[in-house]
XYZ file of C-alpha atoms in Angstrom:
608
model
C 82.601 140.557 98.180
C 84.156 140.295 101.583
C 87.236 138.555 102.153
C 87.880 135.362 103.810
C 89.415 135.729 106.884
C 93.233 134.087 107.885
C 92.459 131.247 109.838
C 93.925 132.044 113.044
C 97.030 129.943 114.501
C 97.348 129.081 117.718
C 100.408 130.235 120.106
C 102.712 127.160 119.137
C 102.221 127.001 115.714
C 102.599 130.505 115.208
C 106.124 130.084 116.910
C 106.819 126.602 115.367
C 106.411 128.571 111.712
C 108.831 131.607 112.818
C 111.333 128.552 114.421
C 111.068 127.753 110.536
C 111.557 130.855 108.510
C 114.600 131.585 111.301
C 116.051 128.802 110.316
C 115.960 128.616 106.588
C 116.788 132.502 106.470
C 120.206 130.921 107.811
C 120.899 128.037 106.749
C 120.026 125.369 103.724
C 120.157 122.320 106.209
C 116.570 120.179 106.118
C 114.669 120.861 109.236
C 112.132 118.958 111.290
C 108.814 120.360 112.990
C 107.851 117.903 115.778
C 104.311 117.863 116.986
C 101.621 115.878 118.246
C 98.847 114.105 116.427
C 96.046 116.534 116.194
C 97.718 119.862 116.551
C 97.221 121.248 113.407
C 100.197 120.533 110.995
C 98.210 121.211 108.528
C 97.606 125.160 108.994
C 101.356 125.155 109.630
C 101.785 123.387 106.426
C 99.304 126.268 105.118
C 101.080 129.236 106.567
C 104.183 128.461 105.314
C 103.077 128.027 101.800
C 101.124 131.485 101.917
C 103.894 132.836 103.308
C 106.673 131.535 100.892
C 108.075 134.179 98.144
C 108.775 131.153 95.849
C 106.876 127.905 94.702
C 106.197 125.088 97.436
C 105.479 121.766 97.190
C 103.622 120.058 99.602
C 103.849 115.681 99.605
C 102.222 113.035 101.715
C 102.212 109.631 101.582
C 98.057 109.213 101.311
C 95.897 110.498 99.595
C 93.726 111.314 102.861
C 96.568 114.235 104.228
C 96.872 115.142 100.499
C 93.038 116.272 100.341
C 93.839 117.306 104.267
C 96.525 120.152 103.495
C 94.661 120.871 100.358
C 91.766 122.135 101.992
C 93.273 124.044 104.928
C 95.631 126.226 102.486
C 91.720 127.037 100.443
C 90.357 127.994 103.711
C 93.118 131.137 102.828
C 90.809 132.297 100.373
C 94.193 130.599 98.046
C 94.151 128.484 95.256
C 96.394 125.836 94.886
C 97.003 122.988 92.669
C 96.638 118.956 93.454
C 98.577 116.474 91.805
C 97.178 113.119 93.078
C 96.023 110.106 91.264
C 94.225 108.763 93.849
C 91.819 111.978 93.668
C 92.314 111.997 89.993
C 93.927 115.668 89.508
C 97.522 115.619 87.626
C 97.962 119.753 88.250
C 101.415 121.028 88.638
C 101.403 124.840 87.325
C 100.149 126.874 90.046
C 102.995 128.388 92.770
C 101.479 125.630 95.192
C 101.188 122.051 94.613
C 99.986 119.386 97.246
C 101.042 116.192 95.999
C 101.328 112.539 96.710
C 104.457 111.368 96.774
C 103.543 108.139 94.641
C 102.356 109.835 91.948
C 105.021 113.233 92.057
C 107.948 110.549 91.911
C 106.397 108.940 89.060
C 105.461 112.093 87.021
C 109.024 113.861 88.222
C 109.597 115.469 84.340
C 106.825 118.032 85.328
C 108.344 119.415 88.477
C 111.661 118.988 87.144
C 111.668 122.286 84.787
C 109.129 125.880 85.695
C 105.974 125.439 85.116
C 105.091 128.805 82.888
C 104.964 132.008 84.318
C 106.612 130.002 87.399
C 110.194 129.351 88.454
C 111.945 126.186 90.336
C 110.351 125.071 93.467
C 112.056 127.093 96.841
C 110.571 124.812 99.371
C 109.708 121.005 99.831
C 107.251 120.186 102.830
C 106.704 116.356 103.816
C 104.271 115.443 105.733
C 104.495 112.529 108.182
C 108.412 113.216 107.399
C 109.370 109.736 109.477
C 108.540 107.701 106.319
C 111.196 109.717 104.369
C 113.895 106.481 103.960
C 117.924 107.054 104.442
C 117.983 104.818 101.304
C 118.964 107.085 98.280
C 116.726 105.536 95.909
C 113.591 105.925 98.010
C 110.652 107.698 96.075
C 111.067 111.202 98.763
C 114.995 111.112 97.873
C 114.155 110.980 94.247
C 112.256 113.968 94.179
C 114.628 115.415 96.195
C 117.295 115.284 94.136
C 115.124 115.681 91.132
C 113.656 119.305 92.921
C 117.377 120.172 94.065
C 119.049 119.542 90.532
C 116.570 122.633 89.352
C 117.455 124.480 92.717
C 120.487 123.825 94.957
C 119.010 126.138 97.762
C 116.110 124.112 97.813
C 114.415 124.265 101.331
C 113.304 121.291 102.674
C 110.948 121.073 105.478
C 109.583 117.530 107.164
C 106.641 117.505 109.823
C 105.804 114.857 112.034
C 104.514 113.566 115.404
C 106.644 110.258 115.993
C 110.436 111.923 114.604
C 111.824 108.416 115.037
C 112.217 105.305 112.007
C 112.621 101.682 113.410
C 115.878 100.233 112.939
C 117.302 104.044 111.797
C 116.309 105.788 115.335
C 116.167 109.695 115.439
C 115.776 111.167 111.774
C 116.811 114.261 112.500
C 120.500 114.997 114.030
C 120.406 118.262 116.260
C 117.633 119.217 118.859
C 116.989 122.924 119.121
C 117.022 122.450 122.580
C 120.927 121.705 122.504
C 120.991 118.553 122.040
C 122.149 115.708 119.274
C 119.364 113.020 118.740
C 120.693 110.972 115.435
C 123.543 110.284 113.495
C 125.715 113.243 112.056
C 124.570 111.532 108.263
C 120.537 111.830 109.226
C 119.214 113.887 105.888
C 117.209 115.931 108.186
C 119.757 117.824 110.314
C 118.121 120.089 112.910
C 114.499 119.572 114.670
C 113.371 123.350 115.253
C 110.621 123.378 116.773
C 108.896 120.557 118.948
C 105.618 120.345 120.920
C 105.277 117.870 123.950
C 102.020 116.046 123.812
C 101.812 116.485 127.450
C 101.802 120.504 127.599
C 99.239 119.973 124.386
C 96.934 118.078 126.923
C 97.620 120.278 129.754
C 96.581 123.385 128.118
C 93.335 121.873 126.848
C 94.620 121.374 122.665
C 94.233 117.722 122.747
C 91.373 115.389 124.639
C 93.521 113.948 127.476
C 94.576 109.979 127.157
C 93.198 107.828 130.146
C 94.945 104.483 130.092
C 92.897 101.563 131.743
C 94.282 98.331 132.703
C 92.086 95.790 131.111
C 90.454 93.705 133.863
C 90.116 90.436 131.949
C 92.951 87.884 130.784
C 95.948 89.337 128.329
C 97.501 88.028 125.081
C 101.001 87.368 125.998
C 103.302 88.550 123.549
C 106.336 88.383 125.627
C 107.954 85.449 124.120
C 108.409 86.910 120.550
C 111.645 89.615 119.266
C 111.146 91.712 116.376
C 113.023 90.992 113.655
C 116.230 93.058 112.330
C 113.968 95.748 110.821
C 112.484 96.276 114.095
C 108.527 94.542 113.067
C 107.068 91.373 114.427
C 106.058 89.065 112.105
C 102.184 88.436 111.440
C 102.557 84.707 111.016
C 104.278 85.112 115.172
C 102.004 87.225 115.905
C 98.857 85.369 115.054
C 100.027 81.818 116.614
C 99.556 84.187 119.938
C 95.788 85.072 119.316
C 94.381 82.732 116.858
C 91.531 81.263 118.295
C 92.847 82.792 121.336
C 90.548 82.009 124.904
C 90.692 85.252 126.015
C 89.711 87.034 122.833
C 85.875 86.451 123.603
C 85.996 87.936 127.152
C 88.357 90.751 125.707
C 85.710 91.678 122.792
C 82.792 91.279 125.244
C 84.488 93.605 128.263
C 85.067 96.371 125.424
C 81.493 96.443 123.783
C 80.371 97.304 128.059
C 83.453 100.122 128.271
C 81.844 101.387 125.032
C 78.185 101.938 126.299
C 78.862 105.563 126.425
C 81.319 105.898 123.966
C 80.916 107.515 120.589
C 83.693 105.860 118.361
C 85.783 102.894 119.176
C 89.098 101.641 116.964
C 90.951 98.134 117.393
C 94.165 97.370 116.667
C 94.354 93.906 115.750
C 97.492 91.603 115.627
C 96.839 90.280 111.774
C 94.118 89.718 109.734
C 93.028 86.768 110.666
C 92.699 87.976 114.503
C 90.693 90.891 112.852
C 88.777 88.484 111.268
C 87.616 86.761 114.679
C 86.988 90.265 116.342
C 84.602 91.712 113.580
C 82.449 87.867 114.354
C 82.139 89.533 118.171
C 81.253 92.672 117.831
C 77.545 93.950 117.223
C 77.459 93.415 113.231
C 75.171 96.288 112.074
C 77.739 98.568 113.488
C 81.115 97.406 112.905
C 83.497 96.829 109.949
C 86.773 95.777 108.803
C 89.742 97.464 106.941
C 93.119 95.884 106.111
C 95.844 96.720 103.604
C 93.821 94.409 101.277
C 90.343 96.379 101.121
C 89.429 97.446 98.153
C 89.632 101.543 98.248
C 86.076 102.126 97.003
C 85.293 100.021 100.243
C 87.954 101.785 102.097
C 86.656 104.487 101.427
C 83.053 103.715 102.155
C 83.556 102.352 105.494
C 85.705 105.296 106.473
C 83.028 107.437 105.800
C 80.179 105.624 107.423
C 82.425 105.828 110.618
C 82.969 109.383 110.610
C 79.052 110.043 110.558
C 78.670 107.596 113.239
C 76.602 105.366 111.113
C 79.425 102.331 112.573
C 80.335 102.783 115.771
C 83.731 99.680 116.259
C 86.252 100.200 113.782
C 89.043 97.257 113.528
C 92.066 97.463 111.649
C 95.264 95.900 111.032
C 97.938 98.698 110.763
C 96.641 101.162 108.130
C 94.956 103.716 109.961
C 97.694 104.919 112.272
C 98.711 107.922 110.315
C 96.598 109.860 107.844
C 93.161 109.162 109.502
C 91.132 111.813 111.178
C 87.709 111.027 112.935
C 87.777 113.532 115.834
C 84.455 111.695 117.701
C 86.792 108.672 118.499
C 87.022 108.676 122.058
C 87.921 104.445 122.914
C 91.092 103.041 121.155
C 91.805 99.278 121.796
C 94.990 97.925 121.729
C 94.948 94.146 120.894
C 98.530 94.226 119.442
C 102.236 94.344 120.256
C 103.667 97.881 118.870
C 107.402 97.763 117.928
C 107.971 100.853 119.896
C 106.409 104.412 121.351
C 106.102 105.882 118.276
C 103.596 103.251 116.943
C 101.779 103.542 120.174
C 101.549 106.940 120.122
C 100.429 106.910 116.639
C 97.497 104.915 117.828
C 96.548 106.429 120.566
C 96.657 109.770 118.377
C 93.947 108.604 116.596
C 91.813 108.928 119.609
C 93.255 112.514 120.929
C 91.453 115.267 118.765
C 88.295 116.980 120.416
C 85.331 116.995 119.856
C 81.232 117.970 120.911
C 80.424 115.815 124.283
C 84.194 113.944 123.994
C 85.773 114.229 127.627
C 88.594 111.884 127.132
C 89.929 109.060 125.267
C 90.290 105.627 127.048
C 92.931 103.457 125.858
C 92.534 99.579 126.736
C 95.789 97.711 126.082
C 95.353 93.881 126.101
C 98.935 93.142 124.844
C 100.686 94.783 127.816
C 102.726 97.108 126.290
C 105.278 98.699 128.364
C 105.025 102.353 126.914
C 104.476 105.664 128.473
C 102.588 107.836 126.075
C 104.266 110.743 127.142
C 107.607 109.233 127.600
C 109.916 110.379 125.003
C 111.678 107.868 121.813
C 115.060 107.429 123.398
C 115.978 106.224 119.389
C 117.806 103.275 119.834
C 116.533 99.642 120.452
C 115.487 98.995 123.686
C 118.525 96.641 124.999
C 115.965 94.797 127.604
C 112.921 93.892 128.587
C 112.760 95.844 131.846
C 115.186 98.934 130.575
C 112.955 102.576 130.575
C 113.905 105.974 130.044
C 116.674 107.622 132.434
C 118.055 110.624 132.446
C 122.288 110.747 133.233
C 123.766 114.147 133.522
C 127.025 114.601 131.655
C 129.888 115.270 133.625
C 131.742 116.724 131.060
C 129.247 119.276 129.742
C 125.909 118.794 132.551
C 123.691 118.219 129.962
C 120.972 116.295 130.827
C 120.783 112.696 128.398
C 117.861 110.579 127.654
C 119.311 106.967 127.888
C 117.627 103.558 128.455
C 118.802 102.337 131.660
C 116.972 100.854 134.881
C 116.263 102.381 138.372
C 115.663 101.518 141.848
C 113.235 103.788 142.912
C 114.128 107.329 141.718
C 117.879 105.946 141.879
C 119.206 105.195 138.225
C 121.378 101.790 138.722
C 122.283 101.203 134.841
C 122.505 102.572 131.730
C 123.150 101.725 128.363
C 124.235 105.362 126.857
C 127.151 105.385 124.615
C 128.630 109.315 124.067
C 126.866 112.408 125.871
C 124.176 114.235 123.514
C 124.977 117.670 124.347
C 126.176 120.061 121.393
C 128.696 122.545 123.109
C 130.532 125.231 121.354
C 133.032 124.160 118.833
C 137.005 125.116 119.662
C 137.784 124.904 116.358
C 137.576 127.048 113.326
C 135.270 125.112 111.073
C 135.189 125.609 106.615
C 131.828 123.883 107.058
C 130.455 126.130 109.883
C 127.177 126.768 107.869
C 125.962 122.698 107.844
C 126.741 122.773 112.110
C 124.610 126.231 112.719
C 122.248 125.992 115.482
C 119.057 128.065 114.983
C 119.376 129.654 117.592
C 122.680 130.706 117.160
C 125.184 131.409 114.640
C 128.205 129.763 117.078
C 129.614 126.784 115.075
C 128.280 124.164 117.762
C 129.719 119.882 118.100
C 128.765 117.245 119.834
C 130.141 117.153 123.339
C 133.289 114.147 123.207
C 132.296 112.739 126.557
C 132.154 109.226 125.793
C 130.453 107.009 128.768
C 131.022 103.739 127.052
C 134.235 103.388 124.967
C 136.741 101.181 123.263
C 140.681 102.637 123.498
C 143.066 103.197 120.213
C 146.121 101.049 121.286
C 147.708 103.437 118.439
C 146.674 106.825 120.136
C 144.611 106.231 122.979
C 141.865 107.625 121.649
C 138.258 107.022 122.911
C 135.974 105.784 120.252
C 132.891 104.547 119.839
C 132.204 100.493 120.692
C 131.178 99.846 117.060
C 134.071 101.758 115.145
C 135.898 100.549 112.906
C 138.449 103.206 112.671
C 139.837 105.423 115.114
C 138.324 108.840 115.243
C 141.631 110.008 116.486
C 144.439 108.571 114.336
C 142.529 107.035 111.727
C 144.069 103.566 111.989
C 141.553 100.397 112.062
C 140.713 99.246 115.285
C 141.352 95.918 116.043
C 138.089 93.654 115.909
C 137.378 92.166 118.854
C 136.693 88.244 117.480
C 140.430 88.801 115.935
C 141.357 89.731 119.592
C 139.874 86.896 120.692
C 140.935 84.791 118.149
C 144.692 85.798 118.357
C 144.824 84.893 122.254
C 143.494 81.611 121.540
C 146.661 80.677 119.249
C 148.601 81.707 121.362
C 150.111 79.175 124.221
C 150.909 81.871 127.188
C 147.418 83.192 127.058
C 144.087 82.884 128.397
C 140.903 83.770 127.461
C 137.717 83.401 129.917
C 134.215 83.724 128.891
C 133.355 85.383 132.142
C 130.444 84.162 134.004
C 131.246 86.527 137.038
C 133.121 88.653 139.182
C 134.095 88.717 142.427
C 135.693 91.835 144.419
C 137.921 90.971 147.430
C 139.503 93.568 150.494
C 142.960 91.483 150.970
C 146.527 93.059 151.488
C 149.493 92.313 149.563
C 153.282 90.830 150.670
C 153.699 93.588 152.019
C 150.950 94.463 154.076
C 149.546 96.597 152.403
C 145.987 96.982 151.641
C 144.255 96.230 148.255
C 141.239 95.048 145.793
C 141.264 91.885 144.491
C 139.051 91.298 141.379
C 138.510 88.001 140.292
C 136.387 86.973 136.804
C 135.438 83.703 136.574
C 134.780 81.254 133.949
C 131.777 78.971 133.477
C 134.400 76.342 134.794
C 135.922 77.631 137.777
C 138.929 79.042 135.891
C 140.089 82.548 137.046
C 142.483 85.502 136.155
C 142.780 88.301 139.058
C 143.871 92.056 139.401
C 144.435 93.922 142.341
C 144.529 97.661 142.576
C 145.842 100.195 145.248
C 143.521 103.058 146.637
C 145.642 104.445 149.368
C 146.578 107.768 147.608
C 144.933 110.363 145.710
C 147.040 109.144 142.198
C 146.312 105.654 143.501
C 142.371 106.226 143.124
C 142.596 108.052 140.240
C 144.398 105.229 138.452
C 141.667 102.776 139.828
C 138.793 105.250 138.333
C 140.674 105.512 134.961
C 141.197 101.870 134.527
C 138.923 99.607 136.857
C 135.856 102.286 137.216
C 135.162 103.977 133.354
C 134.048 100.447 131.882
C 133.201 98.590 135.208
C 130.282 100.797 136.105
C 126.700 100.292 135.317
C 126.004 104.002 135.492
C 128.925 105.470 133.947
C 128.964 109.410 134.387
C 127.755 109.203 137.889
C 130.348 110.174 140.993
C 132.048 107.243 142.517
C 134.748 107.728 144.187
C 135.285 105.366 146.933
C 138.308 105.318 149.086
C 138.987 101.961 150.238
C 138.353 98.236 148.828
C 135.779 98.101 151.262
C 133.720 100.926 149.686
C 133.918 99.397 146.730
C 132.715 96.168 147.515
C 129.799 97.331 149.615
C 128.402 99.271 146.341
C 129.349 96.250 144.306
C 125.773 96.193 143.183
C 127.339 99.350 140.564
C 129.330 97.178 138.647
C 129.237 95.143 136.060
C 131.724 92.326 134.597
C 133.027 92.216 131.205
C 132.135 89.457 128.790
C 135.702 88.179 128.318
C 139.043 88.669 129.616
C 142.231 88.081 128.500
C 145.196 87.054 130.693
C 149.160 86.682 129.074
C 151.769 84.557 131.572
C 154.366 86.517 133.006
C 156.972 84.403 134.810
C 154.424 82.239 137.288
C 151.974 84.648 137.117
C 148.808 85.491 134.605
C 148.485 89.012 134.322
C 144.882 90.799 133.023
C 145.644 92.571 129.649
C 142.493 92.837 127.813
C 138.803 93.263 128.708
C 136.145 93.138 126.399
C 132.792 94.619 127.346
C 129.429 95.139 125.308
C 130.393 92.086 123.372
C 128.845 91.235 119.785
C 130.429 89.153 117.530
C 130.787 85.525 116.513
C 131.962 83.634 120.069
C 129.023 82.855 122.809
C 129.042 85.279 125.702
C 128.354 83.298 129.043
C 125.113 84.849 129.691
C 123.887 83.234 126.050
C 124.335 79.817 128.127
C 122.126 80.816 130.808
C-alpha cells in the first residue's frame, strides 16, 4: 500500500512554521502566528504537530475548527485523537489531541497526568488565539496552568488572523519586525511570524475584496459609542434599524448585486433586524442563524449553504470565525463593527477561492470607516475622523503606527504615547531570556522616547500620562484632580478650564522681542507666558518647555526661529485642558499645565 503523500505547504507557511521552531528552540516565551483568514492555519497547525518530538495539544473554541484541524493533520496519513463533546469523542491518549477548549477545561484531570505509554504535553496550539482572555481564571488560562504544572517548558503557540482583543488591544507584546505592539504583561510575548492580507491577495492566495459603496440610503449609526468593553449594545443598535425605511430598498438592491453571485452572507445589527431581512429575501433560499438556533438546526442550515441548496445567509455575530464556505463571493454589511478586526473577520468569510469565484464584493450599509488592509493600531480610536499615521521616531527612526489625522499626505496630529521600536538594551539584564528577539539573541527594550509625557517633580523623569508611579524614582505621581483640587484651596492661585489659546509676536520692557501665549477661560479670564527665541539656548528652552506637549504631532521637526514662525504654523499646536497660574508680587505666573485630561472636573470642550 502506497503512502499518502505530505500535503504540500505553501512558501509562507513553510517559513511561518520554521519562524516557530526558531523561536521555541530559544526561548519558552508564548508566541503568536499572524495570518489571514483563509491561508491555511490549519496545515500549519498540522505541520507542527507532525513535526513535534513530544505530545501536542491542539484547542479551539468551536467545534467547526476542532473537526477543521482534525482532518488536515489525517490528510498526513496520522492518527490523532479528538476530545470534543460537541462531536461526541472524549479521546485523550494518543501523542496528538485536537480539543475544544470547553470540554478540555472541564475534563482537565485527563491531560493533567501522561496518558500511558505517553509523557506531559510539550506544546499547546490555540487556534483563533485572540479569544485567549488576560483574566487568570479564563477556561485557556486554566488549562494552561493545568498543562504547565505537569511541564514548566511547556510551549505555547496561538494562531490568529485579527491579533487584537477589544478593550485589551495587541495580545501579543513584541513584533518580529522590531517592534512593541502590547503591554510588557500580554501572556503572548512575541508575534513571529505575520502575513499581510494584502501580499496574500496580490500573489493570488486569497480572492481579492472589492468594496462597493451601496447606492441606496444608509443606516446611520453615528450617534451611538460602544460601551467600556468596546461592543454596542443590541437594544442601541436595533432602535437604529427596526422597522428601518431604508431596510426594504437595502434588501431589494442586494438580491440584484447577487444575480450572479454564488453565496451571499448578512451581517445583521440584532435579531430582530435579522428577523425583518429573512421576510425580504427570496424564502426558498434563505435562512437564519443566531446564537439562539438550536445546533441540530445550526447545523442543518450550515450545510444546506455549503451545497448551495440556500443561496442568502443572515446572521447575527456567530459566523465570523470558525465558518468556512469557500463559494461565498457577496458579504453584506448591515452592522456597525467595533473595530477592523471584526470587519476583517467578516469580510474573511468571503476571501477563500473557489471554481468560477473572481472576487468577493463587500456592500457596507452602516458606513464603516475601515480599511481592510489597514492595520489594528490597538488602542481605541480617540475620534471619529482619526486613521492610521505613521510618525517616525526621532530617537530611534522607527517607523510607528499611531492614530492621528492628515491633511493630504501631511500628518497634522497624533495621539501616540511612547515610540514602539525595541532597540538594543544597554544594560546587562538577569532576565535576558523573557526579552529575546527571534531573530536575535541581543537582549532587546523598548525604545524610551516618550512623545506624550507627564514629568516626576521628584526626578524629572518622563512617564507615561496614566502612571501612577514614577518609572524613574518610584515615588507616586501626583494625580492630576488632587492638582487641581489643591490650587483651588488655595487663595494666590488660579486655575482655568481652557477654552483656547492665543499666540502673540510682542516685545518686552525692554525691547526686546518675544511670544506671548495666552489660554483663555470659558469667561474671558486669562494667564500668559512669554518666551525668548533669539538664541540657540533660547529656542532650545522654548522646544523643551512650550513645544514637547504643545504640539499636535510630537516627534516631527519644528524648530522655528522667531514668534512669527510660530504663530504662522499655529495650526501645529494644541492647548492644554487646564492651567494653573500662582501670584507672584502683581503678577500671575503659569506653573502647571495639564494636557490629555481624564478625571473627575469638566474639560471645556465637554461644554461645547
Amino acid at each position: 500500500m502506497s503512502e499518502k503523500p505530505v500535503p504540500s505547504l505553501r512558501p509562507y507557511q513553510r517559513e511561518a512554521v520554521g519562524r516557530v521552531i526558531e523561536h521555541f528552540r530559544g526561548s519558552d516565551d508564548p508566541a503568536v502566528v499572524v495570518l489571514p483568514t483563509g491561508s491555511g492555519k490549519s496545515l500549519v497547525i498540522a505541520e507542527l504537530a507532525r513535526l513535534a518530538r513530544g505530545r501536542v495539544l491542539v484547542l479551539a473554541h468551536v467545534r467547526e475548527l476542532v473537526e477543521q484541524n482534525h482532518a488536515k493533520y489525517l490528510a498526513y496519513g496520522l492518527e490523532a485523537d479528538i476530545f470534543s463533546a460537541g462531536l461526541g469523542r472524549k479521546e485523550a491518549e494518543r501523542q496528538v489531541v485536537f480539543g475544544s477548549v470547553q470540554s478540555v477545561v472541564r475534563g482537565l484531570d485527563r491531560f493533567a497526568s501522561p496518558a500511558s505509554g505517553q509523557g506531559n504535553f510539550t506544546l499547546l496550539v490555540i487556534d483563533e488565539c485572540h479569544r485567549v482572555s488576560p483574566a487568570e481564571d479564563a477556561s485557556y488560562r486554566r488549562v494552561i496552568e493545568r498543562l504547565r504544572s505537569a511541564n514548566p517548558r511547556l510551549k505555547v503557540l496561538g494562531l490568529t488572523a485579527t491579533p487584537y482583543r477589544l478593550g485589551q488591544g495587541f495580545i501579543y507584546h513584541r513584533h518580529h519586525h522590531g517592534m512593541v505592539r502590547g503591554e510588557a504583561d500580554c501572556f503572548f510575548q512575541e508575534c513571529v511570524f505575520e502575513q499581510p492580507l494584502r501580499l496574500m491577495v496580490k500573489q493570488g492566495y486569497l480572492a481579492e475584496p472589492v468594496r462597493v459603496d451601496a447606492a441606496v440610503e444608509r443606516y446611520d449609526f453615528s450617534a451611538l459609542t460602544p460601551t467600556t468593553s468596546g461592543l454596542f449594545r443590541e437594544e442601541e443598535l436595533n432602535r437604529v434599524v427596526a422597522g428601518h425605511r431604508a431596510t426594504p430598498g437595502i434588501i431589494a438592491e442586494v438580491i440584484e448585486r447577487a444575480r450572479d453571485r454564488q453565496g451571499v452572507m448578512l451581517f445583521a445589527a440584532s435579531v430582530a433586524h435579522a428577523e425583518e431581512i429573512l421576510g425580504y429575501l427570496p424564502a426558498e433560499e434563505s435562512a437564519l442563524i443566531t446564537g439562539e438556533t438550536p445546533s441540530a438546526e445550526r447545523e442543518r442550515i450550515i450545510d444546506a449553504f455549503k451545497v448551495r441548496k440556500l443561496k442568502y445567509l443572515v446572521n447575527v455575530a456567530v459566523l465570523t470565525t470558525g465558518f468556512d464556505a469557500p463559494h461565498v463571493d457577496l458579504i453584506v454589511i448591515l452592522r456597525p463593527t467595533e473595530s477592523v478586526s471584526l470587519y476583517q473577520q467578516i469580510a474573511g468569510r468571503g476571501l477563500r477561492l473557489s471554481p468560477g469565484k473572481r472576487d468577493c464584493l463587500i456592500l457596507d450599509y452602516a458606513g464603516n470607516p475601515w480599511d481592510l488592509y489597514a492595520p489594528e493600531v490597538g488602542s481605541p480610536k480617540p475620534t471619529g475622523d482619526s486613521e492610521p499615521v505613521q510618525v517616525e521616531c526621532p530617537a530611534c527612526g522607527h517607523a510607528n503606527l499611531f492614530w492621528g489625522k492628515r491633511d493630504g499626505d501631511l500628518v497634522i496630529e497624533h495621539f501616540g504615547r511612547r515610540c514602539q521600536g525595541l532597540v538594543l538594551s544597554n544594560r546587562a539584564r538577569p532576565r535576558a531570556k523573557s526579552v529575546t528577539s527571534t531573530s536575535t539573541s541581543t537582549a532587546m527594550e523598548q525604545c524610551s522616547f516618550r512623545f506624550r509625557f507627564k514629568v516626576c517633580g521628584d526626578c524629572g523623569a518622563e512617564n507615561d500620562i496614566a502612571a501612577r508611579r514614577c518609572h524613574g524614582c518610584g515615588v507616586q505621581l501626583v494625580d492630576a484632580d488632587d492638582k487641581l483640587k489643591e490650587a483651588l484651596r488655595l487663595r494666590d492661585a488660579r486655575v482655568l478650564r481652557v477654552a483656547g489659546m492665543q499666540l502673540e509676536a510682542t516685545v518686552n520692557g525692554r525691547g526686546l522681542p518675544r511670544l506671548k501665549v495666552t489660554y483663555h477661560d470659558e469667561d474671558g479670564t486669562t494667564l500668559a507666558e512669554w518666551f525668548a527665541l533669539e538664541t540657540p539656548a533660547q529656542r532650545g528652552a522654548f522646544a523643551a518647555a512650550f513645544l514637547r506637549e504643545h504640539l499636535r504631532v510630537p516627534g516631527v521637526p519644528f524648530r522655528p526661529e522667531t514668534p512669527e514662525q510660530v504663530i504662522a504654523e499655529r495650526h501645529r499646536l494644541r492647548h492644554p485642558d487646564f492651567v494653573v497660574g500662582r501670584r507672584v508680587g502683581r503678577h500671575w505666573q503659569v506653573r502647571e499645565k495639564l494636557f490629555d485630561y481624564v478625571g473627575r472636573f469638566r474639560r471645556a470642550v465637554e461644554a461645547e
